[in-house]
Tab-separated table of C-alpha atoms and ligand atoms in Angstrom:
chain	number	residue	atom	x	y	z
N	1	UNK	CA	0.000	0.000	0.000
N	2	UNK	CA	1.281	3.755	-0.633
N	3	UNK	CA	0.924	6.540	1.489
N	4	UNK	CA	-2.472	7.192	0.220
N	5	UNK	CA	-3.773	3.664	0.656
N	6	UNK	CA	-2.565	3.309	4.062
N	7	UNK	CA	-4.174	6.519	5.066
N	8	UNK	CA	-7.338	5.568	3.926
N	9	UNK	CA	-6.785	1.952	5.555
N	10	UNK	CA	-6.801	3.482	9.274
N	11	UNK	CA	-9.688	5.912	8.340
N	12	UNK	CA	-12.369	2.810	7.342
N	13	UNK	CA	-10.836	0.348	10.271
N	14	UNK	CA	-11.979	3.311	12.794
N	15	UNK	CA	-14.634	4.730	10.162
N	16	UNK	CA	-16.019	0.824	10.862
N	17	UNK	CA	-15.918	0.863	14.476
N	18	UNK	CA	-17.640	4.281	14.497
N	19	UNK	CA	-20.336	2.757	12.446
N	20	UNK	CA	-20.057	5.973	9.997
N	21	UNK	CA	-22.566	6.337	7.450
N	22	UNK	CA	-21.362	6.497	3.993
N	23	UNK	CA	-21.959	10.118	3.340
N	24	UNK	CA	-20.030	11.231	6.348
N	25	UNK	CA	-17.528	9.506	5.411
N	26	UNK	CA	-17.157	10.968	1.955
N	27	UNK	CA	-17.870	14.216	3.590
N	28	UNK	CA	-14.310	13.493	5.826
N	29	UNK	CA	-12.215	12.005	3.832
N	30	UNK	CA	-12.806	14.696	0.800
N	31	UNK	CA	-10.151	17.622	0.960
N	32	UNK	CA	-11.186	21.260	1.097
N	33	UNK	CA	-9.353	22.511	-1.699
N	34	UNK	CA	-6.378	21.004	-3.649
N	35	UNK	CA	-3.341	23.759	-5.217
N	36	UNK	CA	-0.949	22.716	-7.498
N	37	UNK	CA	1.055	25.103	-9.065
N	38	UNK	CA	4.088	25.418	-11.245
N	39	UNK	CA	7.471	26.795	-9.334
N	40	UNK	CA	9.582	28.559	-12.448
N	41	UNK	CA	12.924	30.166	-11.519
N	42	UNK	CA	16.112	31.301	-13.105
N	43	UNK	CA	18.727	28.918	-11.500
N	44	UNK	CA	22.300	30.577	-10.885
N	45	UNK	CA	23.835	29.277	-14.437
N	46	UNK	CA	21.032	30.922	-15.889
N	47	UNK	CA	18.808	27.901	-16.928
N	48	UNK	CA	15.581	27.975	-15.867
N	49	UNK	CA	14.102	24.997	-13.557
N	50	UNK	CA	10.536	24.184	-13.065
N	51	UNK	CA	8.869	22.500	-10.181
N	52	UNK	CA	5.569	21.483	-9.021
N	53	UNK	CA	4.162	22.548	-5.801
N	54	UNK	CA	1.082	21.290	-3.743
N	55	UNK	CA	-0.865	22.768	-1.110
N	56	UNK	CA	-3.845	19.954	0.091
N	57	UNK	CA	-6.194	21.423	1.979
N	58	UNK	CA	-8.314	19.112	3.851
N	59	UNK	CA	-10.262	20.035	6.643
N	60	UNK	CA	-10.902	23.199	8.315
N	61	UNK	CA	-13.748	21.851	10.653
N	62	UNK	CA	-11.914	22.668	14.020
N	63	UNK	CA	-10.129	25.767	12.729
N	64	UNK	CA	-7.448	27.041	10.471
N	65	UNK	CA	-6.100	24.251	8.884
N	66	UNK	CA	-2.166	23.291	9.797
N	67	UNK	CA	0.919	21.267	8.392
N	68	UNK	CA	4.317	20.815	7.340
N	69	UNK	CA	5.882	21.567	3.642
N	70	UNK	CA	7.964	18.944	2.509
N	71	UNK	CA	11.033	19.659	-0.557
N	72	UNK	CA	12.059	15.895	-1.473
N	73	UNK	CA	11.942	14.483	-5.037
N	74	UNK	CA	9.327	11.642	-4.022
N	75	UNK	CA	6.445	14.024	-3.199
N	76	UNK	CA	3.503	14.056	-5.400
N	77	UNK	CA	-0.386	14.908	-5.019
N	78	UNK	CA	-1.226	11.482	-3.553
N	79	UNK	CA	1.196	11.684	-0.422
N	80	UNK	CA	0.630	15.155	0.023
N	81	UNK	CA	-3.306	14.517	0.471
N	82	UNK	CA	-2.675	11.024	2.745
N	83	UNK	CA	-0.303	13.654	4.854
N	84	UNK	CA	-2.826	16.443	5.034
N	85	UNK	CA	-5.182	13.856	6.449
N	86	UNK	CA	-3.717	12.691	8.934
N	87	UNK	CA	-2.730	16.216	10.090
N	88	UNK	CA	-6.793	16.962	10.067
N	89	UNK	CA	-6.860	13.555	13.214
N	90	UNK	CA	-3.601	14.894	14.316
N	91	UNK	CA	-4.492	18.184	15.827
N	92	UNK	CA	-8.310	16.576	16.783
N	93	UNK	CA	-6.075	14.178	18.496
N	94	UNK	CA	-4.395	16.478	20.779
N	95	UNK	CA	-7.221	18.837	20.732
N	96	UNK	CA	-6.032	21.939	19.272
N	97	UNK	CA	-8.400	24.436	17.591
N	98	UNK	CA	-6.860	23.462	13.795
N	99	UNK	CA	-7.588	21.486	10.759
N	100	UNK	CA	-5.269	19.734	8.166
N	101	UNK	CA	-3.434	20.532	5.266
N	102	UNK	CA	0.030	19.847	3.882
N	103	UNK	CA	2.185	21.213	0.957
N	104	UNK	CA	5.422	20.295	-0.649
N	105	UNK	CA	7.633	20.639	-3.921
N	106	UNK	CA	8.919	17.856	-5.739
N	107	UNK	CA	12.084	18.739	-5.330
N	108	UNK	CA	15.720	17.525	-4.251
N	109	UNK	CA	16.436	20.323	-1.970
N	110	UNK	CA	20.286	19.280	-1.624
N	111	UNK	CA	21.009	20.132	-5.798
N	112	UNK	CA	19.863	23.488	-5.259
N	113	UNK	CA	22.100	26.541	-3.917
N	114	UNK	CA	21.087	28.503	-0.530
N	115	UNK	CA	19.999	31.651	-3.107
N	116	UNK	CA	18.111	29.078	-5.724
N	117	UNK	CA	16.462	27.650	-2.530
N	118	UNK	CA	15.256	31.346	-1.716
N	119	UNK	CA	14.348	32.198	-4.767
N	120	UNK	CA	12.244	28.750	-5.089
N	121	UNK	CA	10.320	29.360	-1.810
N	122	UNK	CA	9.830	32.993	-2.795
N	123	UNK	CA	7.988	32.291	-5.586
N	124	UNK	CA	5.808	29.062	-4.316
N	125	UNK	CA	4.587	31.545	-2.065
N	126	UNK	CA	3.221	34.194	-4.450
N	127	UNK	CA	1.600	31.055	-5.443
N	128	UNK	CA	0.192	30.517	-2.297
N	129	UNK	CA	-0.122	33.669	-0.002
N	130	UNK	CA	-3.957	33.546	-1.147
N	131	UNK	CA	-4.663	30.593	0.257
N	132	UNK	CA	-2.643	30.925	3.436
N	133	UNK	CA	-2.309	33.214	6.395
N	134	UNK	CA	-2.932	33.169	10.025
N	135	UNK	CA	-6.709	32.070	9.758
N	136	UNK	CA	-6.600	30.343	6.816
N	137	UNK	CA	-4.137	27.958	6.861
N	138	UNK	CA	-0.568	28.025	8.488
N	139	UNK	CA	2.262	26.302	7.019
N	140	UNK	CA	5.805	24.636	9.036
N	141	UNK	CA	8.896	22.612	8.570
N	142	UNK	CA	8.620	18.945	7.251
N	143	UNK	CA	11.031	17.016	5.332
N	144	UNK	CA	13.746	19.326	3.859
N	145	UNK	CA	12.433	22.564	4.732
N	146	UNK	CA	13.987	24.160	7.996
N	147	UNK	CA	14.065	27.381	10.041
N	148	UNK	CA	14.844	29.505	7.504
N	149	UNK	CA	12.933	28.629	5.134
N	150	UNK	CA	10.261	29.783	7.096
N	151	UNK	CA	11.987	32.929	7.688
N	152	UNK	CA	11.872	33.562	3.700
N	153	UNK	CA	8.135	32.104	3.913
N	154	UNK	CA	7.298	34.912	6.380
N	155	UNK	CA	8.661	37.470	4.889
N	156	UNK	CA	7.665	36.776	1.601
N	157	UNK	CA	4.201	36.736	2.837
N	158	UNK	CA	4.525	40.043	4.898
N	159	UNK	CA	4.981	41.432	1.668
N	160	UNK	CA	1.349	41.188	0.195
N	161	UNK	CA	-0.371	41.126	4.345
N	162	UNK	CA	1.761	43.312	6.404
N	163	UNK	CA	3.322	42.209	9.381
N	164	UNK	CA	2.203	38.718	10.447
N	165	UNK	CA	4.580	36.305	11.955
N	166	UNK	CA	1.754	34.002	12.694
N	167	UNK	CA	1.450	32.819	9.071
N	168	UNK	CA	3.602	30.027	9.754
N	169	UNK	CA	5.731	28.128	12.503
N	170	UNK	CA	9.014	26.418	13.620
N	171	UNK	CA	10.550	30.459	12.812
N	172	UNK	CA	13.959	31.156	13.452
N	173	UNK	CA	13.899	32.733	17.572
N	174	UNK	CA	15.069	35.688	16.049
N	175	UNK	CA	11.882	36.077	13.876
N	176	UNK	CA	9.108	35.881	16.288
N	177	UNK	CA	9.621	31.744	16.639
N	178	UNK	CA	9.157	29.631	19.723
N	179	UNK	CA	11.744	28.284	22.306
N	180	UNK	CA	11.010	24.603	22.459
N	181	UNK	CA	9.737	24.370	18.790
N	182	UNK	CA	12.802	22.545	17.191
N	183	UNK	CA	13.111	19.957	19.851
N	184	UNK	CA	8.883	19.188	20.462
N	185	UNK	CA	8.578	16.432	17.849
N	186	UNK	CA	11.649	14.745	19.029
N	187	UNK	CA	10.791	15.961	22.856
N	188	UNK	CA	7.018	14.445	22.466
N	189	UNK	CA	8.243	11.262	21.544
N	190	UNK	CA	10.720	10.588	24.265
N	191	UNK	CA	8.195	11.880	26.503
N	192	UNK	CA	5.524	9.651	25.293
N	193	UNK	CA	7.945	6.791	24.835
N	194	UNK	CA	8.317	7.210	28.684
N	195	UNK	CA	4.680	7.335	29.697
N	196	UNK	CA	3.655	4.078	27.670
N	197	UNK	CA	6.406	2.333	29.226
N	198	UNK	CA	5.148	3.387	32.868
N	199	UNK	CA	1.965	1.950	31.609
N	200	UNK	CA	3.135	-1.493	30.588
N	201	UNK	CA	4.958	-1.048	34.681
N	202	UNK	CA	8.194	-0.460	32.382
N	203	UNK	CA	10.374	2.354	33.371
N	204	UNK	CA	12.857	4.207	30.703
N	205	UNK	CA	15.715	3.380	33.174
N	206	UNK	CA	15.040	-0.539	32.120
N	207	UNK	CA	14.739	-0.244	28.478
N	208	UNK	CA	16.571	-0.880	25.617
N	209	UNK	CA	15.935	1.388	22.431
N	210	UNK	CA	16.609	1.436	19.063
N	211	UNK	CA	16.391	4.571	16.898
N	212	UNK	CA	15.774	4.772	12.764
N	213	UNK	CA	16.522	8.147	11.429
N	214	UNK	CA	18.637	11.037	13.254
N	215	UNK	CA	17.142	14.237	12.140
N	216	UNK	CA	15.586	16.628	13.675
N	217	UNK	CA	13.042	14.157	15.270
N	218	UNK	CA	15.590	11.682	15.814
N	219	UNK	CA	17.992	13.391	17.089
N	220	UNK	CA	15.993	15.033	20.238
N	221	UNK	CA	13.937	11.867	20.907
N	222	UNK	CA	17.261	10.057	21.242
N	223	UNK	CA	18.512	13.195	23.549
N	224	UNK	CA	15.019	13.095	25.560
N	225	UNK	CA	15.493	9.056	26.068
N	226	UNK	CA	18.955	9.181	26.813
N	227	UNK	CA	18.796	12.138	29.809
N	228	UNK	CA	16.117	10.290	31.446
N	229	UNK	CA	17.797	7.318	31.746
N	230	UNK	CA	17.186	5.770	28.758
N	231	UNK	CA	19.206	3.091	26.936
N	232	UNK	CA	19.682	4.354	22.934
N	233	UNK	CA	21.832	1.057	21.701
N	234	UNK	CA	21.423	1.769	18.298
N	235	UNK	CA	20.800	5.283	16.086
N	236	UNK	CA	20.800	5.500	11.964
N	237	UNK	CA	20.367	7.753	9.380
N	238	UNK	CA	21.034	7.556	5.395
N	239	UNK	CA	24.502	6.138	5.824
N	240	UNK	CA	23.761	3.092	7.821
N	241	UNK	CA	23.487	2.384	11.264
N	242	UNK	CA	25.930	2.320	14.566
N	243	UNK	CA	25.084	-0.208	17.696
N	244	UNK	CA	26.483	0.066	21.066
N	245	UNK	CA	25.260	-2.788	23.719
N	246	UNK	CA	26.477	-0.523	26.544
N	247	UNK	CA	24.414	2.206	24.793
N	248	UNK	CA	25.414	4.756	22.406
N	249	UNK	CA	26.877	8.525	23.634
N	250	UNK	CA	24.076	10.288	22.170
N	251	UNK	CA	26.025	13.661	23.358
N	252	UNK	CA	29.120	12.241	21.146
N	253	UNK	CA	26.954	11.327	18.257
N	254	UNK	CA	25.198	14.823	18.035
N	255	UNK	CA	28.140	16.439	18.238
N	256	UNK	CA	29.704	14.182	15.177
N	257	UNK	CA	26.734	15.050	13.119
N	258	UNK	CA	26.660	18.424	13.843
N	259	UNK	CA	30.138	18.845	12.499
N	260	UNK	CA	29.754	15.788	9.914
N	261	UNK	CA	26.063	16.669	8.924
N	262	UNK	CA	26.253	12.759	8.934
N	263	UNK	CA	26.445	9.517	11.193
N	264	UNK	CA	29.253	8.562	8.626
N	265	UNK	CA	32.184	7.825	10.745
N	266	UNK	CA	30.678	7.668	14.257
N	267	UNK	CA	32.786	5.573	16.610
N	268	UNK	CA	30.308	2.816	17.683
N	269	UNK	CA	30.994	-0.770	18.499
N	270	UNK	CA	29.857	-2.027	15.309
N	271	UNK	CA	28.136	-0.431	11.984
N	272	UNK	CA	24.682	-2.064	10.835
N	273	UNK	CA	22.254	-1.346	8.073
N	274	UNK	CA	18.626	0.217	8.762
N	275	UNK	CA	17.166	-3.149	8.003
N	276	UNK	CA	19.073	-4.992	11.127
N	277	UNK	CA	18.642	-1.858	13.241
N	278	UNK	CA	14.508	-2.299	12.615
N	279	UNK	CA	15.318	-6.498	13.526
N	280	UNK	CA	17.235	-5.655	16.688
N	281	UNK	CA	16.300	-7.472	20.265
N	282	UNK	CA	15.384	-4.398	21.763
N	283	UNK	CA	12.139	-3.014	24.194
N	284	UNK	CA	11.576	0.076	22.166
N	285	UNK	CA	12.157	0.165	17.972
N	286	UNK	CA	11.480	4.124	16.841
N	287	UNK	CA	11.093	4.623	13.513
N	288	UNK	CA	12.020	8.017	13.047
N	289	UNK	CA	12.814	8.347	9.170
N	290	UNK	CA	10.913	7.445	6.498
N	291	UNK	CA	7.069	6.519	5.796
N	292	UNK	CA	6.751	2.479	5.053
N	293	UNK	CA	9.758	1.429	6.480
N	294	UNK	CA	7.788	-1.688	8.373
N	295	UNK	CA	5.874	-3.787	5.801
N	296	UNK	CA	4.738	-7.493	5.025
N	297	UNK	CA	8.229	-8.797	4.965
N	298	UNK	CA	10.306	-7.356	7.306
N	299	UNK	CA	7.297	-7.060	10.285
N	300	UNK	CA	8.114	-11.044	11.317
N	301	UNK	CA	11.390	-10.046	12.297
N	302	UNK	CA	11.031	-7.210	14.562
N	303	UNK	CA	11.664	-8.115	18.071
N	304	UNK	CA	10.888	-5.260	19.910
N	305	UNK	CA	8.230	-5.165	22.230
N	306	UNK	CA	6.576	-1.817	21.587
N	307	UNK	CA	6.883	-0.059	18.183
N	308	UNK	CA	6.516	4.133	18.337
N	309	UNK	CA	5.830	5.975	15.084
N	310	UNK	CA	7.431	9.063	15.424
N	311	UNK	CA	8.005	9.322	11.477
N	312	UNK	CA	4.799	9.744	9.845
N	313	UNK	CA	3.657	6.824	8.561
N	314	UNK	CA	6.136	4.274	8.950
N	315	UNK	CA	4.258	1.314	9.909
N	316	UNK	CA	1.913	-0.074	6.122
N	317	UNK	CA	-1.214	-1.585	7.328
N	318	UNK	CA	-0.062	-5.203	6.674
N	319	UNK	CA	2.365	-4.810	9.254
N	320	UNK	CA	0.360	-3.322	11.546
N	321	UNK	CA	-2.338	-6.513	11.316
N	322	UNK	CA	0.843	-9.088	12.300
N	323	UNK	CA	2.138	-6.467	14.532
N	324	UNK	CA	-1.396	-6.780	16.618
N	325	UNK	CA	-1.282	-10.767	16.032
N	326	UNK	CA	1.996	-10.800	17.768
N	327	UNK	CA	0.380	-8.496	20.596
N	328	UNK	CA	3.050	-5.691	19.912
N	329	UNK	CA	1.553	-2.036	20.960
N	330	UNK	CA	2.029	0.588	18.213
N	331	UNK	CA	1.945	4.066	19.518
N	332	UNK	CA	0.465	5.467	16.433
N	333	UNK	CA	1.810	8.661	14.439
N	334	UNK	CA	-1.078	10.714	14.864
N	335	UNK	CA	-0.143	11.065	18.656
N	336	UNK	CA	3.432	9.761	19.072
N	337	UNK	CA	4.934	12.909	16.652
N	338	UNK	CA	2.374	15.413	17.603
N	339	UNK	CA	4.631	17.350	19.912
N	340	UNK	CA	5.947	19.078	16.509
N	341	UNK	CA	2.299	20.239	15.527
N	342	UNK	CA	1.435	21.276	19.627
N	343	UNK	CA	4.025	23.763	19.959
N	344	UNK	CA	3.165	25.290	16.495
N	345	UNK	CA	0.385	25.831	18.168
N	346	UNK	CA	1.882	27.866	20.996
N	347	UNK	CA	4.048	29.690	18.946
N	348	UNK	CA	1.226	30.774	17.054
N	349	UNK	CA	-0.485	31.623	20.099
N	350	UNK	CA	2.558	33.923	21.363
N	351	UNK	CA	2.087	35.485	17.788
N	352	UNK	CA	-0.800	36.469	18.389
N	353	UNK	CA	-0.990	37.540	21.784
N	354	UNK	CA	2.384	39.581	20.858
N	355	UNK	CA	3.893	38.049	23.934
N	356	UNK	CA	6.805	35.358	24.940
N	357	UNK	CA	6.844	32.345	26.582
N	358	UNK	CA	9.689	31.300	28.516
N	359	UNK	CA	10.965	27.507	27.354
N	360	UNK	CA	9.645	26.098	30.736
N	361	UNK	CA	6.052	26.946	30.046
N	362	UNK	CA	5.987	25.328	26.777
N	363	UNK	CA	7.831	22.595	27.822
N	364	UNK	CA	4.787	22.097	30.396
N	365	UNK	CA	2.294	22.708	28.224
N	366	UNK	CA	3.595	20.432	25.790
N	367	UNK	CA	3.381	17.734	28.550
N	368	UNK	CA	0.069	18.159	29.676
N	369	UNK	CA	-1.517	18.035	26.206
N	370	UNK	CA	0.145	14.831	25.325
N	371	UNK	CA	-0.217	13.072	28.445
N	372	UNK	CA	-4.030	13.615	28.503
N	373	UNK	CA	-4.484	12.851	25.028
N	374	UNK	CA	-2.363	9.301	25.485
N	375	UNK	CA	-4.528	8.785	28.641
N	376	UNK	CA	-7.655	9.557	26.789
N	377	UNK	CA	-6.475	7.268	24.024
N	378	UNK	CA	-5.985	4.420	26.759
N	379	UNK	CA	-8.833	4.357	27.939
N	380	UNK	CA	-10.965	4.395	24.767
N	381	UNK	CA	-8.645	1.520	23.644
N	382	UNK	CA	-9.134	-0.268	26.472
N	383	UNK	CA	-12.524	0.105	27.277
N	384	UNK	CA	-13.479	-0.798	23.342
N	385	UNK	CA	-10.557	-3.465	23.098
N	386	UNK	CA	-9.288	-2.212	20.285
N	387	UNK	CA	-5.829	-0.996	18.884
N	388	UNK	CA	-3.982	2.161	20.411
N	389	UNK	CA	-4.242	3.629	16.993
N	390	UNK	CA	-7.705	2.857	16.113
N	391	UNK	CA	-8.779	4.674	19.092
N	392	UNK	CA	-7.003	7.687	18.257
N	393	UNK	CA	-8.364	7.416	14.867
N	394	UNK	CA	-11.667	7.597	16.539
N	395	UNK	CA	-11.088	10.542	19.277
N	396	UNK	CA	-9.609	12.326	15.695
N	397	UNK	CA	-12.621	11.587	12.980
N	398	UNK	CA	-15.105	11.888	16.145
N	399	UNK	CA	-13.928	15.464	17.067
N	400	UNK	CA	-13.710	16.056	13.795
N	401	UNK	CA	-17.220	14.865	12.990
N	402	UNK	CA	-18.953	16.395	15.814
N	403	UNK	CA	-17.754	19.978	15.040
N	404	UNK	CA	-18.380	19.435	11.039
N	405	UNK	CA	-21.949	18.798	12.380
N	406	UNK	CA	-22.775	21.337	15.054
N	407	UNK	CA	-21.771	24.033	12.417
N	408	UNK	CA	-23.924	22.822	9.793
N	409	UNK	CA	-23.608	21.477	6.938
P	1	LIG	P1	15.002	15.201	8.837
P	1	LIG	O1	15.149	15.462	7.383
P	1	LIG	O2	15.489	16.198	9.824
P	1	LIG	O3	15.709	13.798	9.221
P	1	LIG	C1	15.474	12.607	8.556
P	1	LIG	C2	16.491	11.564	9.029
P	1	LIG	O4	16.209	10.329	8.373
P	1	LIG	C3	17.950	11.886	8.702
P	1	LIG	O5	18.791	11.438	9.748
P	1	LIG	C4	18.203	11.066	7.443
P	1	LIG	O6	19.562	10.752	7.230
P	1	LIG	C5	17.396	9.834	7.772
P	1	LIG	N1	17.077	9.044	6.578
P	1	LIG	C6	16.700	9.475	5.368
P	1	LIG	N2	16.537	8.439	4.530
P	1	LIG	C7	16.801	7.326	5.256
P	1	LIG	C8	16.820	5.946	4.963
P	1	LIG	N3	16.528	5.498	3.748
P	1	LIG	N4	17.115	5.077	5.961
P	1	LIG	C9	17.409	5.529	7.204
P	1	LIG	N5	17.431	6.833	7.546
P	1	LIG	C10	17.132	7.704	6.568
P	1	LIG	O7	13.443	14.897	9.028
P	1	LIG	P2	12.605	14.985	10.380
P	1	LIG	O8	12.034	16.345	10.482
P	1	LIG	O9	13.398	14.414	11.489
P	1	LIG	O10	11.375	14.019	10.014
P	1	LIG	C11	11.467	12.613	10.158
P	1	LIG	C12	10.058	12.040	10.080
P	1	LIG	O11	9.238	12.610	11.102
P	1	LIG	C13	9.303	12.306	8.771
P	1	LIG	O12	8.474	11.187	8.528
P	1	LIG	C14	8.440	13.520	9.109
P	1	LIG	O13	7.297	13.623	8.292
P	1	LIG	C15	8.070	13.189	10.547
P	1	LIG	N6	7.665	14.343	11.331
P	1	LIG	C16	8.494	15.412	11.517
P	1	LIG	C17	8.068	16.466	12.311
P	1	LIG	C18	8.978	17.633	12.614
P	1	LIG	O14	8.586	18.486	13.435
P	1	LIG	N7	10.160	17.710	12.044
P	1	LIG	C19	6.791	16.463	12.871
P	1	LIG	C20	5.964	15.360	12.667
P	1	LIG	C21	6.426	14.311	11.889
């Protein structure tokens, strides 16, 4: 199954269980508004390059509708829409006043220059700035997009609306961004690594973890499970994977990658590849790369005992079925990565209210919204006997539902 597929696989197993009629479904699973546009620019040899963007648009039931732009050369309409879906469950999930939407370029960010990647956002966003804004919808960081390109986002906007820093998130501190933003994703995992251990009567100080992908969400989870006592025995990203029994220095490794911009190198006791990393005899596997990295094939061989999803979409369907035969608990994306989307959320609050929070209250904040929605998913999981994620599938749609409703259709 793609992206799409899979998307729409976890909608009708909860869709089922909700005993939706067919209308509402079709009524939530059809997007808002789709944009594709063309990206043209003068590259610095002086050919010109075209691009295609997206903006999906799915639901703005709950509020302005929120999600990440993505520059990678695999993105196309299809994953773009499965994305923007699950960001519409995502925020019902933690139960923030957004919708859904996603956008991204088909693009290989890493063949451009720093001034043809400037000039490329620039212009996807006279494309857009119609479409977006504070209300409407409010772009942030995904895959390949960073910091600053939200700085050029910003003020590329500011140019048609005035001053409005609250047209997108994950800013640069220096332009009106959040403490706390950068590391939330990463943060919210650890954190919610930590408090579905506790309820299994695990503690992080007696568990083993192994770590796909050492990016920004990566990186902090691994930081977040390491301080707190965590044992990180194996991290990866594109260049293979590095295992340490006695655990790896994740202090060491983040300093090698800051100065290596890769894992490439890292003193570890031995080098793997992604695929053992995913089979390794651990408590906790993380994916925390790519979507579809668990599948039909390789899902027999995982030994760990509880599988978090902090990439989006990592775990296809098929593997999820053997992954419930073989009673291993999948803390599903839509909550497990949401830390990223919750503090967009107060940074666009601070926007707005023109005022600063210190890194303490988010950090608290941030805790308290994804410890009652993983205690609210519990419950309905347990009380129903179903699956961790079909229950958040269900708080999602039926938030989701209820508000489409009460407005009117
Ligand atoms: P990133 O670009 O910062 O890091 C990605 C990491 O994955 C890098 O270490 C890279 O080397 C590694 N990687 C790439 N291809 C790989 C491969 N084939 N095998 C193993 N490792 C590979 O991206 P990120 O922001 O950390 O996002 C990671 C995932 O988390 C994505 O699925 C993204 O959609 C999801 N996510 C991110 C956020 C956020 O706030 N950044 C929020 C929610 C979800």
């Amino acid at each position: 199954m793609n992206a799409y597929e899979s998307a729409r696989h976890y909608f009708e197993t909860a869709a089922a269980v909700m005993d939706l009629s067919p209308n509402m479904k079709k009524l939530l699973m059809t997007p808002e508004r789709e944009v594709k546009v063309q990206v043209a620019l003068k590259l610095d040899n002086g050919e010109i390059a075209t691009f295609v963007g997206y903006r999906m648009q799915h639901n703005s039931a709950r509020g302005p509708m929120k999600g990440g732009l993505r520059y990678h050369h695999e993105v196309d309409a299809e994953e773009v829409l499965a994305l923007a879906s699950l960001m519409t469950w995502k925020t019902a999930v933690v139960d923030i006043p957004y919708g859904g939407a996603k956008g991204g370029i088909s693009v290989a960010p890493k063949t451009l220059s720093e001034s043809e990647l400037e000039l490329m956002t620039r212009k996807f966003v006279d494309e857009l700035q119609d479409v977006i804004g504070p209300d409407k919808d409010i772009p942030a960081p995904d895959m390949g997009t960073n910091a600053q390109v939200m700085a050029w986002i910003v003020n590329q906007y500011e140019k048609y609306h005035g001053f409005n820093p609250a047209c997108v998130t994950g800013k640069p501190l220096e332009l009106h961004g959040a403490d706390g933003r950068e590391e939330a994703t990463g943060r919210g995992v650890g954190l919610l690594t930590e408090v579905m251990l506790k309820k299994f009567d695990r503690t992080l100080a007696d568990a083993t973890i192994a770590l796909q992908g050492f990016g920004n969400v990566g990186s902090h989870a691994a930081r977040y499970l390491s301080d707190n006592g965590g044992k990180v025995v194996a991290i990866s990203d594109i260049s293979g994977a590095c295992y340490d029994s006695g655990g790896i220095d994740i202090a060491a490794a983040l300093a090698h990658v800051k100065q290596h911009r890769s894992l490439e190198g890292f003193d570890a006791e031995k080098r793997i590849s992604n695929e053992e990393l995913l089979a390794l005899d651990v408590d906790v596997l993380i994916p925390a790369a790519l979507g579809g990295v668990l599948t039909e094939e390789n899902a027999g061989d995982v030994r760990a005992k509880y599988i978090v999803e902090a990439a989006n979409g990592p775990v296809l369907p098929e593997a999820d079925e053997i992954f419930r035969k073989r009673e291993i608990p999948v803390l599903p994306d839509i909550l497990a990565n949401a830390g990223g989307v919750t503090v967009s959320y107060l940074e666009w609050v601070q926007n707005r209210q023109y005022f600063k929070w210190d890194l303490d209250r988010t950090r608290a904040e941030l805790a308290r919204t994804l410890t009652a929605s993983f205690d609210k998913m519990w419950q309905l999981a347990t009380e129903k006997h179903i699956p961790l994620r079909t229950a958040a599938y269900l708080m999602g749609i039926g938030r989701v539902g209820r508000s489409t409703v009460l407005a009117g259709i």
